[in-house]
Amino acid sequence: MQFAPRNHSLWPNNFSSRHASTRSASPEPDDEWKRRLRRQIEDNFRAMLNDAKVRLEEQCRADYTRKAKYINEYQDSEERLRRMAEEEYEQKLQYERDLRRLSTGSTAPAYLQNEQQSIMNTFNHPREPLDRPDSQSPPLFPRAEDYTPRYTSASASASSRATQSGYRHLRTSSSVGRLGDHPKPLSSASRYATQEAPAAAPDPGLRKREAEARKQEAQDIREARAVNERLADEVRQRTEVLSHWPVESRSDGLAFLQSQSNSTQEIAKRPTREDRVQISRDMHIGAGVELILKQQEELREQQRELKQLAEDLRRREAELTRREEVLRSGRADNDIGRSFQEEVQRRDEALARQLQEDEVRRARAQNRDPRRARTLSGGSWGTSSTSSISSASSAASASSAWSAFSSKSASTAATTASSRVSSASTAAAGKSAYPTFSSASAAAAQHSSGYSSASKPTSAKESPPPRGWSGTWSSASASIPRQQASQPSSRSSSIPRSGTTSSASTSRATAPPPAPPPPPPPPPQWANWAKRQEEFVRSQQEAFKREQERLARARGAPQISKAEAVALIAKHDAAWMTLPASVRLGWDTLPWPVLRAPAGAEEITGVAVEAYVRAPDEGRTARDRVRELLRRWHPDRFETKLLPLVEEEERERVKEGAGAVVRALNECLTRLNSGE
């Protein structure tokens, strides 16, 4: 319905109606209303963003090769959704402001006037013209039974709010014209208003469309009722069956019905033919995705096994290193023991030389004065024996220090020292001029030969050497010069038992050369040293052989062309742009700076990285590319932003590869700076 503009009025524009408020409301909505609107729009935005994320994951699982494209589409969708949310917020806020201004009597904007005019055009029943001054004004809206609106828009709710606030914009026949010409409420002066303009011709197609909508709605209602009745019949039948069951089984039946509560809803959700086709397609795609996931799981299992083998190899190398350290420490201990044994041997030799000098002095004294020598022989022997015993005691005390290092070597050294001292003392006693012993010589003889009686006269021939001391006994006897064996005839005639002394001298002169002491036994940890050393050498040979085979394969691989190198570098640059937004990363998805995809960190060498850096690239030098790659692969950046996105089973392997890349790049930068 079209209104003619009102060109005259008997009332001024600032006329205040009794329905109007004395204070004008602020057109700006309060903060609570804005927060509710913003929360509602944000919830809708998050829901749509979650749907987009789910769609992105499905697309990536279906076709992993186009992951970068899908990620770019997702980012564009996110930006569009954010702009749409902001625009929706501004539109609704402005719409609320305009409605509040309109409620205070201000002129409505053009879009609001058009919306309200379209509402008025839906009134198909013309109202009775008011040609009498005292006639009553028609209501704001026609009766509910006169028309059936298809939906309730925001403008209708705004009009209802305006009606509740007391503003009657369409009250009387003075509302001739468009709504924008009626900013103020009307009063009883409407009786003087002009006659209402004729209503516009009704749209003949509107009634037909409304009738079709009603029929469709009735059909939907009948179908919903049929579905509800069918569900009710099924529930009724199950209830009747349960009523005939025994009491014990009713609880089971009720539990079964509760578990199958969702199955009754499936009756109203029968899939159509298109749905079945789509389901079959999804199943086919799902089977392909399952196959890909299974292959990925097998690859992860193989990588896990390789990682376990590498761990075992590192563990074995650490064990070999530890054993080598133990071996080196054992060698050092052996050197210390050998030096101590040599020190003990030097002391024994010094003691033997001292005894030899004493014997020489005694022989010279006997040659000069035989009588004095006979009277002092006992005292000289006692002095010699005492000194010998004290020397033996010092040697034994010195050898006790070696016992702290090795008990077996210490006992051997102490036994050797004591045997040498005792044998030397016994040899000196055999050359003595008298067959009797003093107390000191008896003690020395008892210590060396093991006899319990100190007063029994014995000779060198009657005292055999102790068991196990034959070598040292003979060496001590042979250390005395042979010239002492043949003394002057005066000495031999004055000493009884001269035959005994001469026989002892003859036995000392014909003694065999001394046998060297046996070497100390090896430590227990040296038992399997040869076997471990052989295993270590074999493992090193196998590792060297594997490295040579890898180098041979690398030399025999086909060379990459210039175009392929340029394409590879461009692909890596594009991959670096999408890595931060990736959901999951792995060894094969990272752009390693080598011309051939590496199988492990050992293949990322300085030569391979330098070949990648020196590949042809327009606009960037090799030094610039090295610096850019160092910024990308720096541990502080890589381990904080990209390494957490890597799968757990490949994280340690990727970390080792990143370290190898950084080391190779530093070497390459050093060579470039030095001009090589």
CSV table of N, CA and C in Angstrom, one decimal, residues 55-175:
chain,number,residue,atom,x,y,z
A,55,ARG,N,36.9,-30.0,7.9
A,55,ARG,CA,37.0,-30.2,6.4
A,55,ARG,C,38.4,-30.2,5.9
A,56,LEU,N,39.3,-29.4,6.5
A,56,LEU,CA,40.7,-29.3,6.1
A,56,LEU,C,41.4,-30.7,6.5
A,57,GLU,N,41.1,-31.2,7.6
A,57,GLU,CA,41.8,-32.5,8.0
A,57,GLU,C,41.3,-33.6,7.1
A,58,GLU,N,40.0,-33.6,6.7
A,58,GLU,CA,39.5,-34.6,5.8
A,58,GLU,C,40.1,-34.5,4.5
A,59,GLN,N,40.3,-33.3,4.0
A,59,GLN,CA,40.9,-33.1,2.7
A,59,GLN,C,42.4,-33.6,2.7
A,60,CYS,N,43.1,-33.2,3.8
A,60,CYS,CA,44.5,-33.6,3.9
A,60,CYS,C,44.7,-35.1,4.0
A,61,ARG,N,43.8,-35.8,4.7
A,61,ARG,CA,43.8,-37.3,4.7
A,61,ARG,C,43.5,-37.9,3.4
A,62,ALA,N,42.6,-37.3,2.6
A,62,ALA,CA,42.2,-37.8,1.4
A,62,ALA,C,43.3,-37.7,0.3
A,63,ASP,N,43.9,-36.5,0.3
A,63,ASP,CA,44.9,-36.2,-0.7
A,63,ASP,C,46.0,-35.4,-0.1
A,64,TYR,N,47.0,-36.0,0.4
A,64,TYR,CA,48.1,-35.4,1.1
A,64,TYR,C,49.0,-34.5,0.3
A,65,THR,N,49.0,-34.8,-1.0
A,65,THR,CA,49.9,-34.1,-1.9
A,65,THR,C,49.4,-32.6,-2.1
A,66,ARG,N,48.1,-32.4,-2.0
A,66,ARG,CA,47.6,-31.0,-2.1
A,66,ARG,C,47.4,-30.3,-0.8
A,67,LYS,N,48.2,-30.7,0.2
A,67,LYS,CA,48.0,-30.1,1.5
A,67,LYS,C,48.2,-28.6,1.5
A,68,ALA,N,49.2,-28.1,0.8
A,68,ALA,CA,49.5,-26.7,0.8
A,68,ALA,C,48.3,-25.9,0.2
A,69,LYS,N,47.7,-26.4,-0.8
A,69,LYS,CA,46.5,-25.7,-1.4
A,69,LYS,C,45.4,-25.7,-0.4
A,70,TYR,N,45.1,-26.8,0.3
A,70,TYR,CA,44.0,-26.9,1.2
A,70,TYR,C,44.3,-25.9,2.4
A,71,ILE,N,45.5,-25.8,2.8
A,71,ILE,CA,45.8,-24.9,3.9
A,71,ILE,C,45.6,-23.4,3.5
A,72,ASN,N,46.0,-23.1,2.3
A,72,ASN,CA,45.7,-21.7,1.8
A,72,ASN,C,44.2,-21.4,1.7
A,73,GLU,N,43.5,-22.4,1.2
A,73,GLU,CA,42.0,-22.2,1.2
A,73,GLU,C,41.4,-22.0,2.6
A,74,TYR,N,42.0,-22.8,3.5
A,74,TYR,CA,41.5,-22.7,4.9
A,74,TYR,C,41.8,-21.3,5.4
A,75,GLN,N,43.0,-20.8,5.2
A,75,GLN,CA,43.3,-19.4,5.7
A,75,GLN,C,42.5,-18.3,5.0
A,76,ASP,N,42.2,-18.5,3.7
A,76,ASP,CA,41.3,-17.5,3.0
A,76,ASP,C,39.9,-17.6,3.6
A,77,SER,N,39.4,-18.8,3.9
A,77,SER,CA,38.1,-18.9,4.5
A,77,SER,C,38.0,-18.3,5.9
A,78,GLU,N,39.1,-18.5,6.6
A,78,GLU,CA,39.1,-17.9,8.0
A,78,GLU,C,39.1,-16.4,7.9
A,79,GLU,N,39.8,-15.8,7.0
A,79,GLU,CA,39.8,-14.3,6.8
A,79,GLU,C,38.4,-13.8,6.4
A,80,ARG,N,37.7,-14.6,5.4
A,80,ARG,CA,36.4,-14.2,5.0
A,80,ARG,C,35.4,-14.3,6.2
A,81,LEU,N,35.5,-15.3,6.9
A,81,LEU,CA,34.6,-15.5,8.0
A,81,LEU,C,34.8,-14.4,9.1
A,82,ARG,N,36.0,-14.0,9.3
A,82,ARG,CA,36.2,-12.9,10.3
A,82,ARG,C,35.7,-11.6,9.8
A,83,ARG,N,35.9,-11.3,8.5
A,83,ARG,CA,35.3,-10.1,7.9
A,83,ARG,C,33.8,-10.1,8.0
A,84,MET,N,33.2,-11.3,7.6
A,84,MET,CA,31.7,-11.4,7.7
A,84,MET,C,31.2,-11.2,9.1
A,85,ALA,N,31.9,-11.7,10.1
A,85,ALA,CA,31.5,-11.5,11.5
A,85,ALA,C,31.6,-10.1,11.9
A,86,GLU,N,32.6,-9.4,11.5
A,86,GLU,CA,32.7,-8.0,11.8
A,86,GLU,C,31.6,-7.1,11.1
A,87,GLU,N,31.4,-7.5,9.9
A,87,GLU,CA,30.3,-6.7,9.2
A,87,GLU,C,29.0,-7.0,9.8
A,88,GLU,N,28.7,-8.2,10.2
A,88,GLU,CA,27.4,-8.6,10.8
A,88,GLU,C,27.3,-7.8,12.1
A,89,TYR,N,28.3,-7.7,12.9
A,89,TYR,CA,28.2,-7.0,14.1
A,89,TYR,C,27.9,-5.5,13.9
A,90,GLU,N,28.6,-4.9,12.9
A,90,GLU,CA,28.4,-3.5,12.6
A,90,GLU,C,27.0,-3.3,12.1
A,91,GLN,N,26.5,-4.1,11.2
A,91,GLN,CA,25.1,-4.0,10.7
A,91,GLN,C,24.1,-4.1,11.8
A,92,LYS,N,24.2,-5.1,12.6
A,92,LYS,CA,23.2,-5.3,13.7
A,92,LYS,C,23.2,-4.1,14.7
A,93,LEU,N,24.4,-3.6,15.0
A,93,LEU,CA,24.6,-2.5,15.9
A,93,LEU,C,23.9,-1.2,15.3
A,94,GLN,N,24.2,-1.0,14.0
A,94,GLN,CA,23.6,0.2,13.3
A,94,GLN,C,22.1,0.0,13.2
A,95,TYR,N,21.6,-1.2,13.0
A,95,TYR,CA,20.2,-1.4,12.9
A,95,TYR,C,19.5,-1.1,14.2
A,96,GLU,N,20.1,-1.5,15.3
A,96,GLU,CA,19.5,-1.2,16.6
A,96,GLU,C,19.5,0.3,16.9
A,97,ARG,N,20.6,0.9,16.5
A,97,ARG,CA,20.6,2.4,16.7
A,97,ARG,C,19.5,3.1,15.9
A,98,ASP,N,19.3,2.7,14.6
A,98,ASP,CA,18.2,3.3,13.8
A,98,ASP,C,16.9,3.0,14.5
A,99,LEU,N,16.7,1.8,15.0
A,99,LEU,CA,15.4,1.5,15.6
A,99,LEU,C,15.2,2.4,16.8
A,100,ARG,N,16.2,2.6,17.6
A,100,ARG,CA,16.1,3.5,18.8
A,100,ARG,C,15.8,4.9,18.4
A,101,ARG,N,16.5,5.4,17.4
A,101,ARG,CA,16.3,6.7,16.9
A,101,ARG,C,14.8,6.9,16.4
A,102,LEU,N,14.3,5.9,15.7
A,102,LEU,CA,13.0,5.9,15.2
A,102,LEU,C,12.0,5.9,16.4
A,103,SER,N,12.3,5.2,17.4
A,103,SER,CA,11.4,5.2,18.6
A,103,SER,C,11.3,6.5,19.3
A,104,THR,N,12.4,7.3,19.2
A,104,THR,CA,12.4,8.7,19.8
A,104,THR,C,11.8,9.7,18.9
A,105,GLY,N,11.3,9.4,17.7
A,105,GLY,CA,10.7,10.3,16.8
A,105,GLY,C,11.6,10.9,15.7
A,106,SER,N,12.8,10.4,15.6
A,106,SER,CA,13.7,10.8,14.5
A,106,SER,C,13.2,10.2,13.2
A,107,THR,N,13.8,10.8,12.1
A,107,THR,CA,13.5,10.3,10.8
A,107,THR,C,14.2,9.0,10.6
A,108,ALA,N,13.5,8.0,10.1
A,108,ALA,CA,14.1,6.7,9.9
A,108,ALA,C,14.9,6.7,8.6
A,109,PRO,N,16.0,6.0,8.5
A,109,PRO,CA,16.8,5.9,7.3
A,109,PRO,C,16.0,5.3,6.2
A,110,ALA,N,16.6,5.3,5.0
A,110,ALA,CA,15.9,4.9,3.8
A,110,ALA,C,15.6,3.4,3.8
A,111,TYR,N,16.6,2.6,4.2
A,111,TYR,CA,16.4,1.1,4.2
A,111,TYR,C,15.3,0.7,5.2
A,112,LEU,N,15.2,1.4,6.3
A,112,LEU,CA,14.2,1.1,7.3
A,112,LEU,C,12.8,1.5,6.8
A,113,GLN,N,12.8,2.6,6.2
A,113,GLN,CA,11.5,3.0,5.6
A,113,GLN,C,11.0,2.0,4.5
A,114,ASN,N,11.9,1.6,3.7
A,114,ASN,CA,11.6,0.6,2.7
A,114,ASN,C,11.1,-0.7,3.3
A,115,GLU,N,11.7,-1.1,4.4
A,115,GLU,CA,11.4,-2.4,5.0
A,115,GLU,C,10.0,-2.2,5.6
A,116,GLN,N,9.7,-1.1,6.3
A,116,GLN,CA,8.4,-1.0,6.9
A,116,GLN,C,7.3,-0.8,5.8
A,117,GLN,N,7.7,-0.1,4.7
A,117,GLN,CA,6.7,0.0,3.6
A,117,GLN,C,6.4,-1.3,3.0
A,118,SER,N,7.4,-2.2,2.9
A,118,SER,CA,7.1,-3.5,2.4
A,118,SER,C,6.2,-4.3,3.3
A,119,ILE,N,6.3,-4.0,4.6
A,119,ILE,CA,5.4,-4.7,5.6
A,119,ILE,C,3.9,-4.2,5.3
A,120,MET,N,3.8,-2.9,5.1
A,120,MET,CA,2.5,-2.3,4.9
A,120,MET,C,1.9,-2.8,3.6
A,121,ASN,N,2.8,-3.1,2.6
A,121,ASN,CA,2.2,-3.6,1.3
A,121,ASN,C,1.7,-5.0,1.4
A,122,THR,N,2.0,-5.7,2.4
A,122,THR,CA,1.5,-7.0,2.6
A,122,THR,C,0.0,-7.0,3.1
A,123,PHE,N,-0.5,-5.9,3.5
A,123,PHE,CA,-1.9,-5.8,3.9
A,123,PHE,C,-2.8,-5.7,2.7
A,124,ASN,N,-3.4,-6.8,2.4
A,124,ASN,CA,-4.2,-6.9,1.2
A,124,ASN,C,-5.6,-6.4,1.3
A,125,HIS,N,-6.1,-6.3,2.6
A,125,HIS,CA,-7.5,-5.8,2.8
A,125,HIS,C,-7.5,-4.3,3.0
A,126,PRO,N,-8.2,-3.6,2.1
A,126,PRO,CA,-8.2,-2.1,2.3
A,126,PRO,C,-9.1,-1.8,3.5
A,127,ARG,N,-8.6,-0.7,4.1
A,127,ARG,CA,-9.3,-0.2,5.3
A,127,ARG,C,-10.4,0.8,4.9
A,128,GLU,N,-11.3,0.9,5.8
A,128,GLU,CA,-12.4,1.8,5.5
A,128,GLU,C,-12.0,3.3,5.6
A,129,PRO,N,-12.2,4.1,4.5
A,129,PRO,CA,-11.8,5.5,4.5
A,129,PRO,C,-12.5,6.2,5.6
A,130,LEU,N,-11.8,7.1,6.2
A,130,LEU,CA,-12.4,7.9,7.3
A,130,LEU,C,-12.8,9.3,6.7
A,131,ASP,N,-14.1,9.5,6.4
A,131,ASP,CA,-14.5,10.8,5.9
A,131,ASP,C,-15.3,11.6,6.9
A,132,ARG,N,-15.4,11.1,8.1
A,132,ARG,CA,-16.1,11.8,9.2
A,132,ARG,C,-15.1,12.3,10.2
A,133,PRO,N,-15.2,13.5,10.7
A,133,PRO,CA,-14.2,14.1,11.6
A,133,PRO,C,-14.2,13.3,12.9
A,134,ASP,N,-15.3,12.8,13.4
A,134,ASP,CA,-15.4,12.2,14.7
A,134,ASP,C,-15.2,10.7,14.7
A,135,SER,N,-14.7,10.1,13.5
A,135,SER,CA,-14.6,8.7,13.4
A,135,SER,C,-13.3,8.3,14.1
A,136,GLN,N,-13.3,7.0,14.6
A,136,GLN,CA,-12.1,6.5,15.3
A,136,GLN,C,-11.0,6.0,14.3
A,137,SER,N,-9.8,6.1,14.7
A,137,SER,CA,-8.7,5.6,13.9
A,137,SER,C,-8.6,4.1,13.9
A,138,PRO,N,-8.2,3.5,12.7
A,138,PRO,CA,-8.1,2.1,12.7
A,138,PRO,C,-6.8,1.6,13.5
A,139,PRO,N,-6.8,0.4,13.8
A,139,PRO,CA,-5.6,-0.1,14.6
A,139,PRO,C,-4.3,-0.1,13.7
A,140,LEU,N,-3.2,-0.3,14.4
A,140,LEU,CA,-1.9,-0.2,13.7
A,140,LEU,C,-1.8,-1.3,12.7
A,141,PHE,N,-2.2,-2.6,13.1
A,141,PHE,CA,-2.1,-3.7,12.3
A,141,PHE,C,-3.4,-4.3,12.1
A,142,PRO,N,-3.7,-5.0,11.0
A,142,PRO,CA,-5.0,-5.7,10.9
A,142,PRO,C,-5.1,-6.9,11.8
A,143,ARG,N,-6.2,-7.5,11.8
A,143,ARG,CA,-6.4,-8.7,12.7
A,143,ARG,C,-5.5,-9.8,12.2
A,144,ALA,N,-5.3,-10.7,13.1
A,144,ALA,CA,-4.4,-11.9,12.8
A,144,ALA,C,-5.1,-12.8,11.8
A,145,GLU,N,-6.4,-12.9,11.8
A,145,GLU,CA,-7.1,-13.8,10.9
A,145,GLU,C,-7.2,-13.2,9.5
A,146,ASP,N,-6.8,-11.9,9.3
A,146,ASP,CA,-6.9,-11.4,8.0
A,146,ASP,C,-5.7,-11.7,7.1
A,147,TYR,N,-4.6,-12.1,7.7
A,147,TYR,CA,-3.4,-12.5,6.9
A,147,TYR,C,-2.6,-13.5,7.7
A,148,THR,N,-1.8,-14.2,7.0
A,148,THR,CA,-0.9,-15.2,7.6
A,148,THR,C,0.5,-14.9,7.1
A,149,PRO,N,1.3,-14.2,8.0
A,149,PRO,CA,2.7,-14.0,7.6
A,149,PRO,C,3.5,-15.2,7.6
A,150,ARG,N,4.4,-15.3,6.6
A,150,ARG,CA,5.3,-16.5,6.5
A,150,ARG,C,6.4,-16.6,7.5
A,151,TYR,N,6.8,-15.4,8.0
A,151,TYR,CA,7.9,-15.4,9.0
A,151,TYR,C,7.8,-14.1,9.7
A,152,THR,N,8.5,-14.0,10.8
A,152,THR,CA,8.5,-12.8,11.6
A,152,THR,C,9.9,-12.2,11.5
A,153,SER,N,10.0,-11.1,10.9
A,153,SER,CA,11.4,-10.5,10.7
A,153,SER,C,11.7,-9.6,11.8
A,154,ALA,N,12.9,-9.0,11.7
A,154,ALA,CA,13.4,-8.1,12.8
A,154,ALA,C,12.6,-6.8,12.7
A,155,SER,N,12.2,-6.4,11.5
A,155,SER,CA,11.4,-5.2,11.4
A,155,SER,C,10.0,-5.3,12.1
A,156,ALA,N,9.4,-6.5,12.1
A,156,ALA,CA,8.2,-6.7,12.8
A,156,ALA,C,8.4,-6.6,14.3
A,157,SER,N,9.4,-7.2,14.8
A,157,SER,CA,9.7,-7.1,16.2
A,157,SER,C,10.0,-5.6,16.6
A,158,ALA,N,10.7,-4.9,15.7
A,158,ALA,CA,10.9,-3.5,16.0
A,158,ALA,C,9.6,-2.7,16.0
A,159,SER,N,8.7,-3.0,15.1
A,159,SER,CA,7.5,-2.3,15.1
A,159,SER,C,6.7,-2.6,16.3
A,160,SER,N,6.7,-3.9,16.8
A,160,SER,CA,6.0,-4.2,18.0
A,160,SER,C,6.6,-3.4,19.2
A,161,ARG,N,7.9,-3.3,19.3
A,161,ARG,CA,8.5,-2.5,20.3
A,161,ARG,C,8.1,-1.1,20.2
A,162,ALA,N,8.0,-0.6,19.0
A,162,ALA,CA,7.6,0.8,18.9
A,162,ALA,C,6.1,1.0,19.3
A,163,THR,N,5.3,0.0,19.1
A,163,THR,CA,3.9,0.0,19.5
A,163,THR,C,3.8,0.0,21.0
A,164,GLN,N,4.6,-0.8,21.7
A,164,GLN,CA,4.6,-0.9,23.1
A,164,GLN,C,5.0,0.4,23.8
A,165,SER,N,5.9,1.1,23.1
A,165,SER,CA,6.4,2.4,23.7
A,165,SER,C,5.5,3.5,23.5
A,166,GLY,N,4.4,3.3,22.8
A,166,GLY,CA,3.3,4.4,22.7
A,166,GLY,C,3.4,5.2,21.5
A,167,TYR,N,4.1,4.8,20.5
A,167,TYR,CA,4.2,5.6,19.3
A,167,TYR,C,3.3,5.0,18.2
A,168,ARG,N,2.4,5.7,17.7
A,168,ARG,CA,1.5,5.2,16.7
A,168,ARG,C,1.8,5.9,15.4
A,169,HIS,N,2.7,5.3,14.6
A,169,HIS,CA,3.1,6.0,13.4
A,169,HIS,C,2.0,5.8,12.3
A,170,LEU,N,1.2,4.8,12.4
A,170,LEU,CA,0.2,4.5,11.3
A,170,LEU,C,-1.2,4.5,12.0
A,171,ARG,N,-1.5,5.5,12.7
A,171,ARG,CA,-2.7,5.5,13.5
A,171,ARG,C,-3.9,5.9,12.7
A,172,THR,N,-3.9,7.1,12.1
A,172,THR,CA,-5.1,7.6,11.4
A,172,THR,C,-4.9,7.8,10.0
A,173,SER,N,-5.9,8.4,9.4
A,173,SER,CA,-5.8,8.7,8.0
A,173,SER,C,-4.9,9.8,7.7
A,174,SER,N,-4.4,10.5,8.7
A,174,SER,CA,-3.4,11.5,8.5
A,174,SER,C,-2.0,10.9,8.2
A,175,SER,N,-1.9,9.6,8.3
A,175,SER,CA,-0.7,8.9,7.9
A,175,SER,C,-0.6,8.7,6.4
